[in-house]
Structures are given as structure tokens and as C-alpha cells.
Coordinates of C-alpha atoms in Angstrom, one line a residue:
Chain A
M280 CA -41.0 29.8 -43.2
S281 CA -44.4 31.4 -43.9
D282 CA -47.6 30.0 -42.7
Q283 CA -49.3 28.3 -45.7
S284 CA -52.4 27.2 -43.9
V285 CA -53.9 30.6 -43.0
S286 CA -54.1 33.4 -45.5
R287 CA -53.4 37.0 -44.3
A288 CA -57.0 37.9 -45.1
D289 CA -58.4 35.3 -42.7
S290 CA -55.9 36.1 -40.0
A291 CA -56.8 38.2 -37.0
L292 CA -53.3 38.3 -35.6
G293 CA -49.9 37.3 -37.0
C294 CA -46.2 37.7 -37.0
Q295 CA -43.4 37.4 -39.5
D296 CA -39.8 36.5 -38.6
L297 CA -40.0 37.7 -35.0
T298 CA -36.8 37.6 -33.1
K299 CA -35.9 38.5 -29.5
S300 CA -32.7 37.8 -27.5
F301 CA -32.1 38.0 -23.8
L302 CA -28.4 38.6 -23.0
G303 CA -27.4 36.8 -26.1
V304 CA -29.8 33.9 -25.8
R305 CA -32.2 33.8 -28.7
A306 CA -35.6 33.2 -27.1
V307 CA -37.5 33.9 -30.2
N308 CA -35.8 33.1 -33.5
G309 CA -37.9 33.9 -36.5
A310 CA -41.3 32.9 -35.3
T311 CA -43.9 33.2 -38.1
F312 CA -47.5 32.4 -37.9
E313 CA -51.1 33.6 -38.6
V314 CA -54.0 33.2 -36.1
P315 CA -57.2 32.4 -38.0
R316 CA -60.0 34.8 -37.2
G317 CA -62.9 33.6 -35.1
Q318 CA -61.2 30.4 -34.1
I319 CA -59.3 29.0 -31.1
T320 CA -55.7 28.5 -31.8
A321 CA -53.2 26.8 -29.4
L322 CA -49.6 27.8 -29.1
I323 CA -47.7 24.8 -28.0
G324 CA -44.1 23.7 -27.6
P325 CA -41.6 22.5 -25.1
N326 CA -40.5 24.7 -22.2
G327 CA -38.2 27.4 -23.3
A328 CA -39.7 27.4 -26.9
G329 CA -40.4 31.1 -26.6
K330 CA -44.2 30.9 -26.3
T331 CA -44.6 33.4 -23.5
T332 CA -42.1 35.7 -25.1
V333 CA -44.1 35.6 -28.3
V334 CA -47.3 36.4 -26.4
N335 CA -45.5 39.3 -24.6
I336 CA -44.3 40.7 -27.9
L337 CA -47.7 40.3 -29.6
S338 CA -49.4 42.1 -26.7
G339 CA -46.8 44.9 -26.6
L340 CA -45.4 44.1 -23.2
M341 CA -42.0 43.5 -24.8
K342 CA -40.3 44.9 -27.9
S343 CA -39.0 42.5 -30.5
D344 CA -35.5 42.8 -31.9
G345 CA -36.7 42.1 -35.4
G346 CA -39.6 41.0 -37.5
T347 CA -43.1 42.4 -38.0
M348 CA -46.6 41.7 -36.6
H349 CA -50.1 42.7 -37.3
L350 CA -53.5 42.8 -35.6
E351 CA -56.2 42.5 -38.2
S352 CA -55.0 44.7 -41.0
T353 CA -53.0 47.1 -38.8
E354 CA -49.2 46.8 -38.6
T355 CA -48.5 46.8 -34.8
T356 CA -44.8 46.1 -34.8
N357 CA -43.4 47.4 -31.5
W358 CA -46.4 49.4 -30.5
E359 CA -47.0 50.2 -26.9
S360 CA -49.2 47.6 -25.2
E361 CA -51.9 50.3 -24.4
K362 CA -52.3 51.1 -28.1
I363 CA -52.5 47.4 -29.0
A364 CA -55.1 46.8 -26.3
R365 CA -57.2 49.7 -27.6
L366 CA -57.2 48.0 -31.0
G367 CA -59.0 45.1 -29.4
L368 CA -56.3 42.7 -28.2
M369 CA -56.6 41.6 -24.5
R370 CA -54.4 39.2 -22.7
T371 CA -54.1 37.3 -19.5
F372 CA -50.9 36.4 -17.7
Q373 CA -49.2 33.1 -17.0
L374 CA -49.0 34.0 -13.3
S375 CA -52.2 35.8 -12.5
R376 CA -51.8 39.5 -12.2
E377 CA -54.9 40.7 -10.4
L378 CA -55.2 44.3 -9.3
G379 CA -54.8 43.2 -5.7
G380 CA -56.0 46.3 -3.8
L381 CA -59.2 46.5 -5.8
T382 CA -62.4 44.5 -5.4
V383 CA -63.3 41.8 -7.9
L384 CA -66.0 44.1 -9.3
E385 CA -63.5 47.0 -9.6
N386 CA -61.1 44.8 -11.4
L387 CA -63.7 44.5 -14.1
L388 CA -64.8 48.1 -14.0
V389 CA -61.2 49.3 -14.8
A390 CA -61.4 47.4 -18.1
P391 CA -63.7 49.5 -20.4
H392 CA -61.9 51.9 -22.7
D393 CA -62.5 55.7 -22.6
Q394 CA -64.8 55.9 -19.6
P395 CA -66.2 59.4 -19.2
G396 CA -65.4 59.2 -15.5
E397 CA -61.7 58.9 -16.2
K398 CA -61.5 62.5 -17.3
L399 CA -61.2 65.2 -14.6
F400 CA -63.4 67.6 -16.5
N401 CA -66.3 65.2 -16.7
I402 CA -66.0 64.3 -13.0
F403 CA -66.7 67.9 -12.0
F404 CA -68.7 69.3 -14.9
R405 CA -70.6 66.4 -16.4
P406 CA -71.4 64.2 -13.4
G407 CA -74.5 62.9 -15.1
R408 CA -72.6 61.4 -18.0
V409 CA -70.2 59.8 -15.6
T410 CA -72.9 58.3 -13.5
K411 CA -74.8 57.0 -16.6
A412 CA -71.7 55.3 -18.0
E413 CA -70.7 53.9 -14.7
K414 CA -74.2 52.4 -14.2
A415 CA -74.0 50.7 -17.6
H416 CA -70.5 49.4 -16.8
V417 CA -71.6 48.1 -13.4
E418 CA -74.5 46.3 -15.0
R419 CA -72.3 44.7 -17.6
A420 CA -69.6 43.8 -15.1
L421 CA -72.1 42.1 -12.9
E422 CA -73.4 40.1 -15.9
V423 CA -69.9 39.0 -16.7
L424 CA -69.2 38.1 -13.1
R425 CA -72.4 36.0 -13.1
T426 CA -71.3 34.2 -16.3
Y427 CA -67.9 33.4 -14.8
G428 CA -69.3 32.4 -11.4
L429 CA -67.6 35.2 -9.5
Y430 CA -70.7 37.2 -8.7
E431 CA -70.7 36.3 -5.0
L432 CA -67.1 37.3 -4.7
R433 CA -67.7 40.8 -6.3
D434 CA -66.9 42.7 -3.2
S435 CA -63.9 40.6 -2.2
R436 CA -60.4 42.0 -2.4
A437 CA -58.9 40.5 -5.5
S438 CA -55.7 39.5 -3.8
D439 CA -57.8 37.3 -1.4
L440 CA -59.0 35.0 -4.2
S441 CA -57.7 31.5 -4.8
G442 CA -55.5 30.6 -7.7
G443 CA -58.3 29.3 -9.8
Q444 CA -60.6 32.2 -9.0
K445 CA -57.8 34.6 -10.1
K446 CA -57.6 32.8 -13.4
L447 CA -61.3 33.4 -13.9
L448 CA -61.0 37.0 -12.8
E449 CA -58.3 37.6 -15.4
I450 CA -60.4 36.1 -18.2
S451 CA -63.5 38.0 -17.1
R452 CA -61.6 41.3 -16.9
A453 CA -60.3 40.8 -20.4
V454 CA -63.8 39.9 -21.6
M455 CA -65.1 43.1 -19.9
A456 CA -63.0 45.1 -22.3
G457 CA -64.8 43.6 -25.2
P458 CA -61.8 42.0 -27.0
K459 CA -61.6 41.0 -30.7
V460 CA -58.6 38.9 -30.0
L461 CA -57.8 37.2 -26.7
L462 CA -54.4 36.0 -25.7
L463 CA -54.5 33.5 -22.9
D464 CA -51.2 32.5 -21.4
E465 CA -51.7 29.1 -19.8
P466 CA -55.3 29.7 -18.6
M467 CA -55.5 26.2 -17.2
A468 CA -52.2 25.9 -15.5
G469 CA -52.5 24.9 -11.8
V470 CA -56.3 24.6 -12.0
N471 CA -58.3 21.7 -10.8
P472 CA -59.9 19.4 -13.5
A473 CA -63.5 20.6 -12.9
L474 CA -62.4 24.2 -13.4
I475 CA -60.4 23.2 -16.5
E476 CA -63.7 21.9 -17.9
R477 CA -65.4 25.2 -17.0
I478 CA -62.7 27.4 -18.5
G479 CA -62.7 25.3 -21.7
G480 CA -66.5 26.0 -21.9
Y481 CA -66.0 29.7 -21.4
I482 CA -63.4 29.8 -24.2
L483 CA -65.8 28.0 -26.6
D484 CA -68.5 30.5 -25.6
L485 CA -66.2 33.3 -26.5
K486 CA -65.5 31.8 -29.9
A487 CA -69.2 31.5 -30.5
Q488 CA -69.4 35.3 -29.8
G489 CA -66.8 35.8 -32.5
V490 CA -63.7 36.3 -30.4
T491 CA -60.4 35.1 -31.8
V492 CA -58.5 33.2 -29.2
L493 CA -54.8 32.3 -29.1
M494 CA -53.9 30.3 -26.0
V495 CA -50.6 28.9 -24.7
E496 CA -51.5 25.5 -23.4
H497 CA -49.6 22.4 -22.4
N498 CA -52.6 20.2 -21.7
L499 CA -53.1 18.4 -25.1
N500 CA -56.4 16.9 -24.0
V501 CA -57.7 20.5 -23.8
V502 CA -56.1 21.4 -27.1
E503 CA -57.6 18.4 -28.8
K504 CA -61.1 19.3 -27.4
I505 CA -61.4 23.0 -28.0
C506 CA -58.7 24.2 -30.4
D507 CA -59.3 24.4 -34.1
H508 CA -55.7 25.2 -35.0
V509 CA -52.3 24.5 -33.5
I510 CA -49.0 26.4 -33.8
V511 CA -46.0 24.4 -32.6
L512 CA -43.0 26.5 -31.5
A513 CA -39.6 25.0 -30.8
E514 CA -36.4 26.9 -30.1
G515 CA -38.0 30.2 -30.9
R516 CA -39.3 29.4 -34.4
T517 CA -42.4 27.9 -35.9
L518 CA -42.0 24.2 -36.3
A519 CA -45.4 23.4 -37.8
T520 CA -49.0 24.6 -37.9
G521 CA -52.3 22.8 -38.6
R522 CA -54.7 20.5 -36.8
L523 CA -53.4 18.6 -33.8
S524 CA -54.4 15.3 -35.4
D525 CA -52.2 16.1 -38.5
L526 CA -49.4 17.3 -36.3
R527 CA -49.3 13.9 -34.6
E528 CA -48.1 12.5 -37.9
N529 CA -45.3 15.1 -38.2
K530 CA -42.0 13.5 -37.1
E531 CA -40.3 16.8 -36.4
V532 CA -43.2 17.8 -34.1
V533 CA -43.3 14.5 -32.4
S534 CA -39.6 14.5 -31.7
A535 CA -39.5 18.1 -30.5
Y536 CA -42.6 18.1 -28.4
L537 CA -45.3 15.5 -28.6
G538 CA -42.8 12.7 -28.1
E539 CA -41.7 14.3 -24.9
V540 CA -45.3 14.6 -23.8
I541 CA -46.2 11.1 -24.8
D542 CA -43.2 9.8 -22.7
A543 CA -44.5 11.8 -19.8
G544 CA -47.9 10.1 -20.3
A545 CA -49.8 13.3 -20.7
I546 CA -51.6 12.0 -23.8
S547 CA -54.2 9.4 -23.0
Chain B
M132 CA -55.9 87.0 23.4
S133 CA -53.6 84.9 25.4
A134 CA -50.5 83.3 24.0
F135 CA -52.1 79.9 24.7
W136 CA -54.9 80.5 22.2
L137 CA -52.4 81.8 19.6
Y138 CA -50.5 78.5 19.9
V139 CA -53.7 76.6 19.6
F140 CA -54.7 78.4 16.4
T141 CA -51.2 78.0 15.0
L142 CA -51.5 74.3 15.6
I143 CA -54.9 74.3 14.0
F144 CA -53.5 76.0 10.9
F145 CA -50.8 73.5 10.5
L146 CA -53.2 70.6 11.1
F147 CA -55.4 71.7 8.2
D148 CA -52.5 72.8 6.0
Y149 CA -50.7 69.5 6.3
F150 CA -54.0 67.7 5.7
I151 CA -54.0 69.5 2.3
L152 CA -50.4 68.5 1.7
A153 CA -51.0 64.9 2.7
M154 CA -54.0 64.7 0.3
G155 CA -51.7 65.9 -2.5
L156 CA -48.9 63.4 -1.8
N157 CA -51.5 60.7 -1.2
I158 CA -53.0 60.9 -4.7
Q159 CA -49.4 60.5 -6.1
Y160 CA -48.1 57.9 -3.8
G161 CA -51.1 56.3 -2.1
E162 CA -53.4 56.2 -5.2
T163 CA -51.0 56.0 -8.1
G164 CA -47.8 54.6 -6.6
I165 CA -45.5 57.5 -7.7
L166 CA -42.8 57.8 -5.1
N167 CA -42.5 61.6 -5.2
F168 CA -39.5 62.4 -3.1
A169 CA -39.5 65.9 -4.5
Y170 CA -42.9 66.8 -3.0
I171 CA -41.6 69.5 -0.7
G172 CA -40.2 71.3 -3.8
F173 CA -43.7 71.7 -5.2
V174 CA -44.8 73.0 -1.8
A175 CA -42.0 75.6 -2.1
I176 CA -43.0 76.6 -5.6
G177 CA -46.5 77.2 -4.4
A178 CA -45.2 79.2 -1.4
Y179 CA -42.8 81.4 -3.4
M180 CA -45.2 82.0 -6.3
T181 CA -48.0 83.0 -4.0
G182 CA -45.7 85.3 -2.1
A183 CA -44.1 86.8 -5.2
V184 CA -47.5 87.7 -6.8
S185 CA -49.0 89.1 -3.6
M186 CA -46.1 91.4 -2.8
P187 CA -45.6 94.8 -4.4
N188 CA -43.0 95.4 -7.1
S189 CA -39.7 94.5 -5.6
V190 CA -38.0 97.9 -6.3
G191 CA -37.4 99.6 -3.0
T192 CA -38.5 96.7 -0.8
G193 CA -34.9 95.7 0.0
Q194 CA -35.8 92.2 -1.4
H195 CA -35.2 90.8 -4.9
Y196 CA -37.9 88.7 -6.4
I197 CA -39.8 88.2 -9.7
L198 CA -43.4 89.4 -10.5
G199 CA -44.6 91.6 -7.6
L200 CA -48.2 92.1 -8.7
N201 CA -50.1 93.0 -5.6
M202 CA -52.4 90.2 -6.4
P203 CA -55.2 89.8 -3.8
F204 CA -56.4 86.6 -2.0
P205 CA -57.5 84.1 -3.2
F206 CA -56.1 84.6 -6.7
N207 CA -52.5 84.6 -5.4
L208 CA -53.2 81.3 -3.8
L209 CA -54.5 79.9 -7.1
V210 CA -51.4 81.1 -8.9
G211 CA -49.3 79.2 -6.3
G212 CA -51.3 76.0 -6.9
L213 CA -51.2 76.4 -10.7
S214 CA -47.5 77.1 -10.8
A215 CA -46.7 73.9 -8.9
M216 CA -49.0 72.1 -11.3
V217 CA -47.2 73.5 -14.4
V218 CA -43.8 72.6 -13.0
S219 CA -45.0 69.1 -12.3
V220 CA -45.8 68.7 -16.0
L221 CA -42.2 69.5 -16.8
V222 CA -40.9 67.2 -14.1
A223 CA -43.3 64.4 -15.3
F224 CA -41.9 64.7 -18.9
I225 CA -38.3 64.4 -17.6
A226 CA -38.8 61.7 -15.0
L227 CA -42.1 59.9 -15.4
R228 CA -42.0 58.6 -19.0
R229 CA -39.5 55.8 -18.6
L230 CA -38.6 55.5 -15.0
R231 CA -40.4 53.7 -12.3
T232 CA -40.4 53.4 -8.5
D233 CA -36.9 53.6 -7.0
Y234 CA -35.2 55.1 -10.0
L235 CA -37.9 57.6 -10.4
A236 CA -37.6 58.5 -6.7
M237 CA -33.8 59.1 -7.1
V238 CA -34.3 61.4 -10.1
L239 CA -37.1 63.3 -8.3
I240 CA -35.0 63.8 -5.2
S241 CA -32.1 65.0 -7.4
L242 CA -34.4 67.5 -9.2
S243 CA -35.6 68.8 -5.9
L244 CA -32.0 69.4 -4.7
V245 CA -31.2 71.2 -8.0
F246 CA -34.2 73.4 -7.5
Y247 CA -33.3 74.0 -3.9
D248 CA -29.8 75.1 -4.8
I249 CA -31.2 77.5 -7.5
C250 CA -33.6 79.1 -5.1
N251 CA -31.0 79.3 -2.3
N252 CA -28.3 80.9 -4.5
Y253 CA -30.0 82.8 -7.3
V254 CA -31.1 85.9 -5.5
P255 CA -33.2 87.6 -8.2
L256 CA -35.6 84.7 -8.3
F257 CA -36.9 84.5 -4.7
N258 CA -34.4 86.5 -2.7
G259 CA -32.0 83.6 -2.3
A260 CA -31.2 82.3 1.2
D261 CA -33.1 85.2 2.9
G262 CA -36.3 84.1 1.2
L263 CA -39.4 86.3 0.9
Y264 CA -40.6 88.2 4.0
N265 CA -43.2 90.9 4.7
V266 CA -45.7 89.0 2.6
P267 CA -49.1 90.8 3.0
S268 CA -51.6 89.0 5.2
P269 CA -54.7 88.3 3.2
L270 CA -57.9 89.9 4.3
A271 CA -56.1 91.7 7.1
G272 CA -56.8 95.1 5.7
V273 CA -60.4 94.4 4.6
L274 CA -61.4 92.8 8.0
H275 CA -59.2 95.2 10.1
L276 CA -57.4 92.3 11.7
T277 CA -54.6 92.5 14.2
T278 CA -51.7 90.1 14.1
N279 CA -53.5 88.0 16.7
S280 CA -56.9 88.0 15.2
F281 CA -55.3 87.3 11.7
T282 CA -53.9 84.0 13.2
V283 CA -57.4 82.9 14.2
V284 CA -59.2 84.0 11.0
F285 CA -56.5 82.5 8.8
A286 CA -56.4 79.2 10.7
L287 CA -60.2 78.9 10.3
L288 CA -60.0 80.0 6.7
T289 CA -57.5 77.2 6.1
G290 CA -59.9 74.8 7.7
V291 CA -62.6 75.8 5.2
I292 CA -60.2 75.6 2.3
S293 CA -59.0 72.1 3.4
L294 CA -62.7 71.0 3.6
I295 CA -63.2 72.2 0.0
M296 CA -60.0 70.4 -1.1
W297 CA -61.2 67.3 0.7
W298 CA -64.4 67.4 -1.2
I299 CA -62.6 67.8 -4.5
M300 CA -60.2 65.0 -3.7
S301 CA -63.0 62.6 -2.6
R302 CA -64.8 63.3 -5.9
I303 CA -61.6 62.3 -7.7
T304 CA -60.7 59.2 -5.7
R305 CA -64.2 57.8 -5.8
S306 CA -64.5 58.3 -9.5
P307 CA -63.5 55.9 -12.3
L308 CA -60.4 58.1 -12.6
G309 CA -59.4 57.2 -9.0
R310 CA -60.1 53.5 -9.7
T311 CA -57.8 53.6 -12.8
L312 CA -55.1 55.3 -10.7
R313 CA -55.3 52.6 -8.1
A314 CA -55.1 50.0 -10.9
I315 CA -51.9 51.6 -12.1
R316 CA -50.6 51.6 -8.5
D317 CA -51.4 47.9 -8.1
D318 CA -49.9 46.8 -11.5
D319 CA -49.1 49.3 -14.2
G320 CA -48.3 46.5 -16.7
V321 CA -51.9 45.2 -16.3
A322 CA -53.3 48.7 -16.7
A323 CA -51.4 49.2 -19.9
A324 CA -52.5 45.7 -21.1
L325 CA -56.1 46.9 -20.5
G326 CA -55.4 49.9 -22.8
K327 CA -54.8 52.6 -20.1
S328 CA -52.3 55.3 -21.0
V329 CA -50.2 54.8 -17.9
F330 CA -48.1 58.0 -18.5
R331 CA -51.1 60.2 -19.1
Y332 CA -52.7 59.0 -15.8
K333 CA -49.5 59.4 -13.9
L334 CA -49.2 62.9 -15.3
T335 CA -52.8 63.7 -14.2
S336 CA -52.0 62.4 -10.7
M337 CA -48.8 64.4 -10.5
M338 CA -50.7 67.5 -11.6
I339 CA -53.5 67.1 -9.1
G340 CA -51.1 66.3 -6.3
S341 CA -48.8 69.2 -7.1
F342 CA -51.8 71.6 -7.2
F343 CA -52.6 70.6 -3.6
A344 CA -48.9 71.0 -2.7
G345 CA -48.9 74.5 -4.2
I346 CA -52.0 75.5 -2.3
G347 CA -50.6 74.1 0.9
G348 CA -47.4 76.1 0.3
G349 CA -49.2 79.2 -0.6
L350 CA -51.2 79.1 2.7
I351 CA -47.9 78.6 4.7
I352 CA -46.2 81.7 3.2
Q353 CA -49.3 83.8 3.9
F354 CA -49.7 82.5 7.4
N355 CA -46.1 83.0 8.3
T356 CA -45.7 86.1 6.1
S357 CA -42.3 84.7 5.1
F358 CA -40.7 81.7 3.5
N359 CA -37.1 80.8 3.0
P360 CA -35.0 77.8 2.1
S361 CA -34.7 76.7 5.7
A362 CA -38.5 76.0 5.6
W363 CA -38.2 73.4 2.9
L364 CA -35.1 71.3 3.4
P365 CA -35.5 68.2 1.2
G366 CA -36.0 66.1 4.3
E367 CA -39.4 67.8 4.9
T368 CA -40.8 65.6 2.2
F369 CA -40.4 62.7 4.5
V370 CA -42.5 64.4 7.2
V371 CA -45.4 64.4 4.7
F372 CA -44.6 60.8 3.9
A373 CA -44.7 60.1 7.6
V374 CA -48.1 61.8 7.9
I375 CA -49.7 59.6 5.3
I376 CA -47.9 56.3 6.3
V377 CA -48.8 56.8 10.0
G378 CA -52.3 58.0 9.3
G379 CA -53.2 55.6 6.6
V380 CA -52.4 55.6 2.9
S381 CA -55.4 56.1 0.6
N382 CA -57.7 57.1 3.4
N383 CA -58.6 60.8 3.8
I384 CA -59.6 60.4 7.4
G385 CA -56.3 58.7 8.0
L386 CA -54.5 61.6 6.4
L387 CA -56.2 64.0 8.9
V388 CA -55.2 61.7 11.8
G389 CA -51.6 61.5 10.5
S390 CA -51.5 65.2 10.1
L391 CA -52.7 65.6 13.8
L392 CA -50.2 63.0 15.2
V393 CA -47.1 63.8 13.2
E394 CA -47.4 67.3 12.0
T395 CA -49.3 69.0 14.8
M396 CA -48.1 67.0 17.8
L397 CA -44.5 66.1 16.9
V398 CA -43.4 68.9 14.7
H399 CA -45.3 72.0 15.8
L400 CA -46.5 71.4 19.3
V401 CA -43.0 70.5 20.5
A402 CA -41.7 73.7 19.0
F403 CA -43.7 75.6 21.5
L404 CA -42.4 73.7 24.5
P405 CA -39.8 75.6 26.7
A406 CA -36.2 74.5 25.9
I407 CA -34.4 72.3 28.3
P408 CA -31.9 74.5 30.1
G409 CA -28.4 74.1 28.6
H410 CA -29.7 72.1 25.6
P411 CA -31.3 74.4 23.2
G412 CA -32.9 72.6 20.3
L413 CA -32.8 69.2 22.0
I414 CA -36.5 68.9 22.1
L415 CA -36.8 69.4 18.4
N416 CA -34.1 66.8 17.7
I417 CA -35.9 64.3 20.0
A418 CA -39.1 65.0 18.1
A419 CA -37.4 64.4 14.8
M420 CA -36.1 61.1 16.2
M421 CA -39.6 60.2 17.4
I422 CA -41.0 60.8 13.9
G423 CA -38.4 58.4 12.5
A424 CA -39.1 55.8 15.3
L425 CA -42.9 56.2 14.8
L426 CA -42.4 55.6 11.0
M427 CA -40.5 52.4 11.7
V428 CA -42.9 51.1 14.3
M429 CA -45.8 51.7 11.9
L430 CA -44.1 50.1 8.9
W431 CA -43.2 47.1 11.1
F432 CA -46.5 46.5 13.0
R433 CA -49.2 48.3 11.0
P434 CA -48.1 49.2 7.5
Q435 CA -51.6 50.0 6.5
G436 CA -51.6 53.0 8.9
I437 CA -53.9 53.9 11.8
V438 CA -56.9 54.2 9.6
P439 CA -56.4 51.8 6.7
E440 CA -57.6 52.1 3.1
K441 CA -61.2 51.1 2.8
L442 CA -62.1 48.6 0.1
R443 CA -64.5 50.3 -2.2
R444 CA -67.4 47.9 -1.9
S445 CA -70.2 48.1 -4.4
P446 CA -73.6 48.6 -2.6
A447 CA -74.1 52.1 -4.0
A448 CA -72.9 51.2 -7.5
V449 CA -74.9 47.9 -7.5
A450 CA -78.0 49.6 -6.2
A451 CA -77.7 52.1 -9.0
A452 CA -77.4 49.4 -11.6
T453 CA -79.9 46.9 -10.4
T454 CA -83.5 48.1 -10.2
S455 CA -85.9 46.8 -7.7
T456 CA -84.8 43.2 -7.9
D457 CA -83.0 41.8 -4.9
Y458 CA -79.7 41.1 -6.4
A459 CA -78.3 39.7 -3.2
G460 CA -80.8 36.9 -3.4
I461 CA -79.6 35.5 -6.6
D462 CA -77.5 32.4 -6.0
E463 CA -75.1 31.8 -8.8
G464 CA -73.6 28.7 -7.2
V465 CA -70.1 30.0 -7.1
S466 CA -67.4 27.4 -6.6
H467 CA -65.0 28.3 -3.9
E468 CA -62.2 26.0 -4.8

């Protein structure tokens, strides 16, 4: 099934017939979708639908068994994650993966690509360039930390942060790298309602800055509020794509996912 | 000069030399998370190569070895460091590309055993089990040093070299490069997701650490004027691990403290104690057990070491970035949920 609603030209990220098996179990089974550029897209589906696996494949953390994918106009099928990241795709993780031994500020300072101070030669022979770049990065990192409300925590050890703060740290670290496409794997999971509101606001701000966002999300209230476009995965393949309100009419989607959520009372 | 002072300066030599070795292993293990169980092999390469280039052509010396270039100090030492670095590149391409942590450690320890057997059995390389001896003492001729005064001068020279190496290492660990290495240590998947070439940085870390290993080894062969396979049994790697774990991983002062406690006190000081009558070698065995026990006690009660890693807080960086405004006064109303 190909995605009719978004043309390849308008797509920042997409995949065609992705497959991935774990010990014979097909986690991803022909997922095909396009993520519209400059919009916020939700990737939803029941547990075990393969959402995280798809995100892992798109970000290069895992290799697919079959299928193709692209980032903007570049074919990125089975590229290393560092190469995909350098093309402008940043991601966060379902379970926060902060760099625990580093401070909050250092977590952000790691993010910029091609820092002069990462080269041995520059450290000893072009210290001026290193200092200048470092100064600029520190300024930018502090600005990002202010935006995300982590400024006061800049010198804390990242592993000492609370769960919600770690979620914010992951997003701000990804933002620090200046992404074109941002993959957020359940950015609101296990987060208190006030912070959900805040994170939703941050994601809308990123959209306003031109960042394309693909987020795995279970909270349909959030999806309804901030997402322009929805991709429904079930049993490893794309069940439907479109606006959430349209998908509510789709019987297949309702029986596979929305019905389940409605039963659980998650939709008000 | 009394024997006492000779002992003291021998201990001082080993203190500084193991400080250099500890810094080298620390950038690999402490900063980058590479469990390099082959570390002593790189020390040996540095020692052998430094010896082989400083000695005259092997014909007529009664020894068999390669090179024999009569190379003067400090160029011979640099050759030792650079040789270890070159070998580390080869090892990195074999072991570092795909493997991580425990598997990598097993492959590295195997490689060091292979290299050990080659050096021990293939005589034309570095004189086999006899090893190299009669290695010229650097500067002895120029400064008209006796055996005793050479010990003092070389121990102090090693101290100066270790300070230079410390300066170099501090520059690296405080730089953005050091930060990226620590990011890889904490979570190499995240580092890759941020666009860092994990293999390239691990390779850089291996090269820097191996250079330090080679320099440390080169100093040992010149201080002792000899080096043979009994000096670098694969277990020696764990003495260097003990130095950095006891002293404090990722803290240069900690490495110096670890070097003093483990290497100077438990390895070399005890070697000078008089043997217990009827039990030759017992003291050394007890010392080895004490190192093991100390390692366990530290890992159990104080895994961060005596002088723990310091968090790199930002005042300097922030002061550089913010001009005259009092950044600390800005209240951003952070939520501490």
C-alpha cells in the first residue's frame, strides 16, 4: 500500500515496504508512509504494532530486512545512524537515554556536528578556533536550556534529573543539533499533565521554526491538539494515514486501535 | 649515594612512569569506555621499539633484534610511542569496529597473548625469551653519569616527561573531544544518534592511549637497560587497571594517587623488602594478593576511586559566553517536578 495523501515531493521522511523480523516474529511487515515536511505527524497503533522498531530503523539504530527509506531526497536505506543524524535527523528515545556522567549543559554541548575542538590537531594548534566555536556553542546551549526550562539545572549531573526533566533534556539535546526532522519516541510517556502541556507547546514551536516532527504517541488528546497528520500502524504495516478526525470514521482503524482506546476511556 | 636513596629514586621513577601508563589506559577505559585488556602489550611495543632503535646494529652484540639504529634520546622514545600508536590502529580495525565491551575485551586479551607468544618465541624480532639487554642509558655519556647518578637523573627526567604528558592529556580531556569521548562512554548509541562517528573517536582514543603506553614502556626499558617477556606478563595489564580504579577513573590526580598506592607501594616498594627467611618470594605473592583485595574492596565500597571523577561544571565556559550580565541572577522559573 502506498501513501496517497502525501506526495514524495512534500515528504521529509518516508519508507516503502519496510520489514524487520526478530527471531521469526515479524515486527515490521511492509510499513509504508510519507511524513509531510514542516508538519507534526503522529505514529500511532496498538502495543506491538512496530512503532518503535520503525523509528529505530528510520534513525539507523536498526537495520531493516527489506524495504527502502529516504530522508528528504536522499535514499538512506540501512545507513549508519551517525550518517543519518548528520543529514539532519535527530531522535529521542522511549526510555530516556541521557549521557549520565555529563552535566546537563555538556549533554547539549555534545550535540553540534563537526566541532573544531573535536579534532586533536585543532586542540593543540588552533586553540583560538576551538575557544571561539565553544563559546558560540555554550551561548546557544544556554539559550536552548532557558527555552526548555532547564537553565537552573545546567550544572547538574544528567543522571540525577527526574524522569520529566530527562525527557526535556533529550528534546533540547536533539534541538541543539539543529535538526530538520525530529523523531520523538513517546515524548509524553510517564510525564505529568502540566509538563505534557509544556512539551506540546515546545513541539508546536519547533514546527513554527520549520522542523518536521514524527512522534510516537498514545495520548490521543495530544495527537488531536498538535498533530497535523496521523499514521496508524498495526501488526507492522500501515493501516491508514490522514487526519485523526477522518480516521475516527475508518472502521479498520477503530477496530484495530481506536476502539481499544475508547474502551479504555482514553478519549474524552 | 646510599642504597636507600637509590631505592627512593627507583620508586620515584615507577611512580611517574605508571602515572603516564595510567593516563593512557584512562583515556581508553575511563574516558571512552574501551576495556583494553591488551594494554600491557602496547607498553611492551613501546619498550621493545625504543630499545631496538637505541641499540647498535645487532651483529656482534650476542643478541638478535631488528633495527639497531643508535638513535639518541628523545627520538628513540618517540619511536616507541609512535610504534605503539601504529599497532593500535591495526588492532582497532580488527577489534573495535563491531565488538563492544566484554567481547572486545576478550578479543584484545587474545591478541595480546598472540603478540606475547610471538615476542617470546621468535628470536630475530626482539631476542625472544631473553629480551633486550645492554640498552644504552640516555644522556649518560653526555652528562658523564654513573650508574647511580643516572638513576636519579632519569627518575627526575621521567617526572618532567610525566608532567608534560599530564598537560597534554588535560588539554585533551577538557576539550570538546574529551566531552565527546565521555558521551561515547556513557552511551555510544546516543552519540551515534547525535551524528558522532563512534568508531573514529574510539580509534582516536586508542591511538592517544597507546602513545602514552609506548612512552611509558620506552622509559622502562631505558631505566632498567633491559626488557624481556617476564616484564609484561598479560596479568600486568590488571595492575594498571588497579591503579586507575583505586585512584579514581577519569581523574588525573586520582591516577597519580593510584600510581603511588598500587604501583609504588604494593609492587615496587615490597620488592625491596628483605625476604622472609625460608620463604623467598612470599612477600611479592602477598603484595599481589593485596592488590587483588584492594581492588575488590574499592569496587565494593568506593567504585568511583579515592579521588572521584569531577563533574565538569560550567563557570569558565559560561563566563566566556556571557558578557558582563549576571547570568546567575536570571530566574527562569524551572519546574522541579
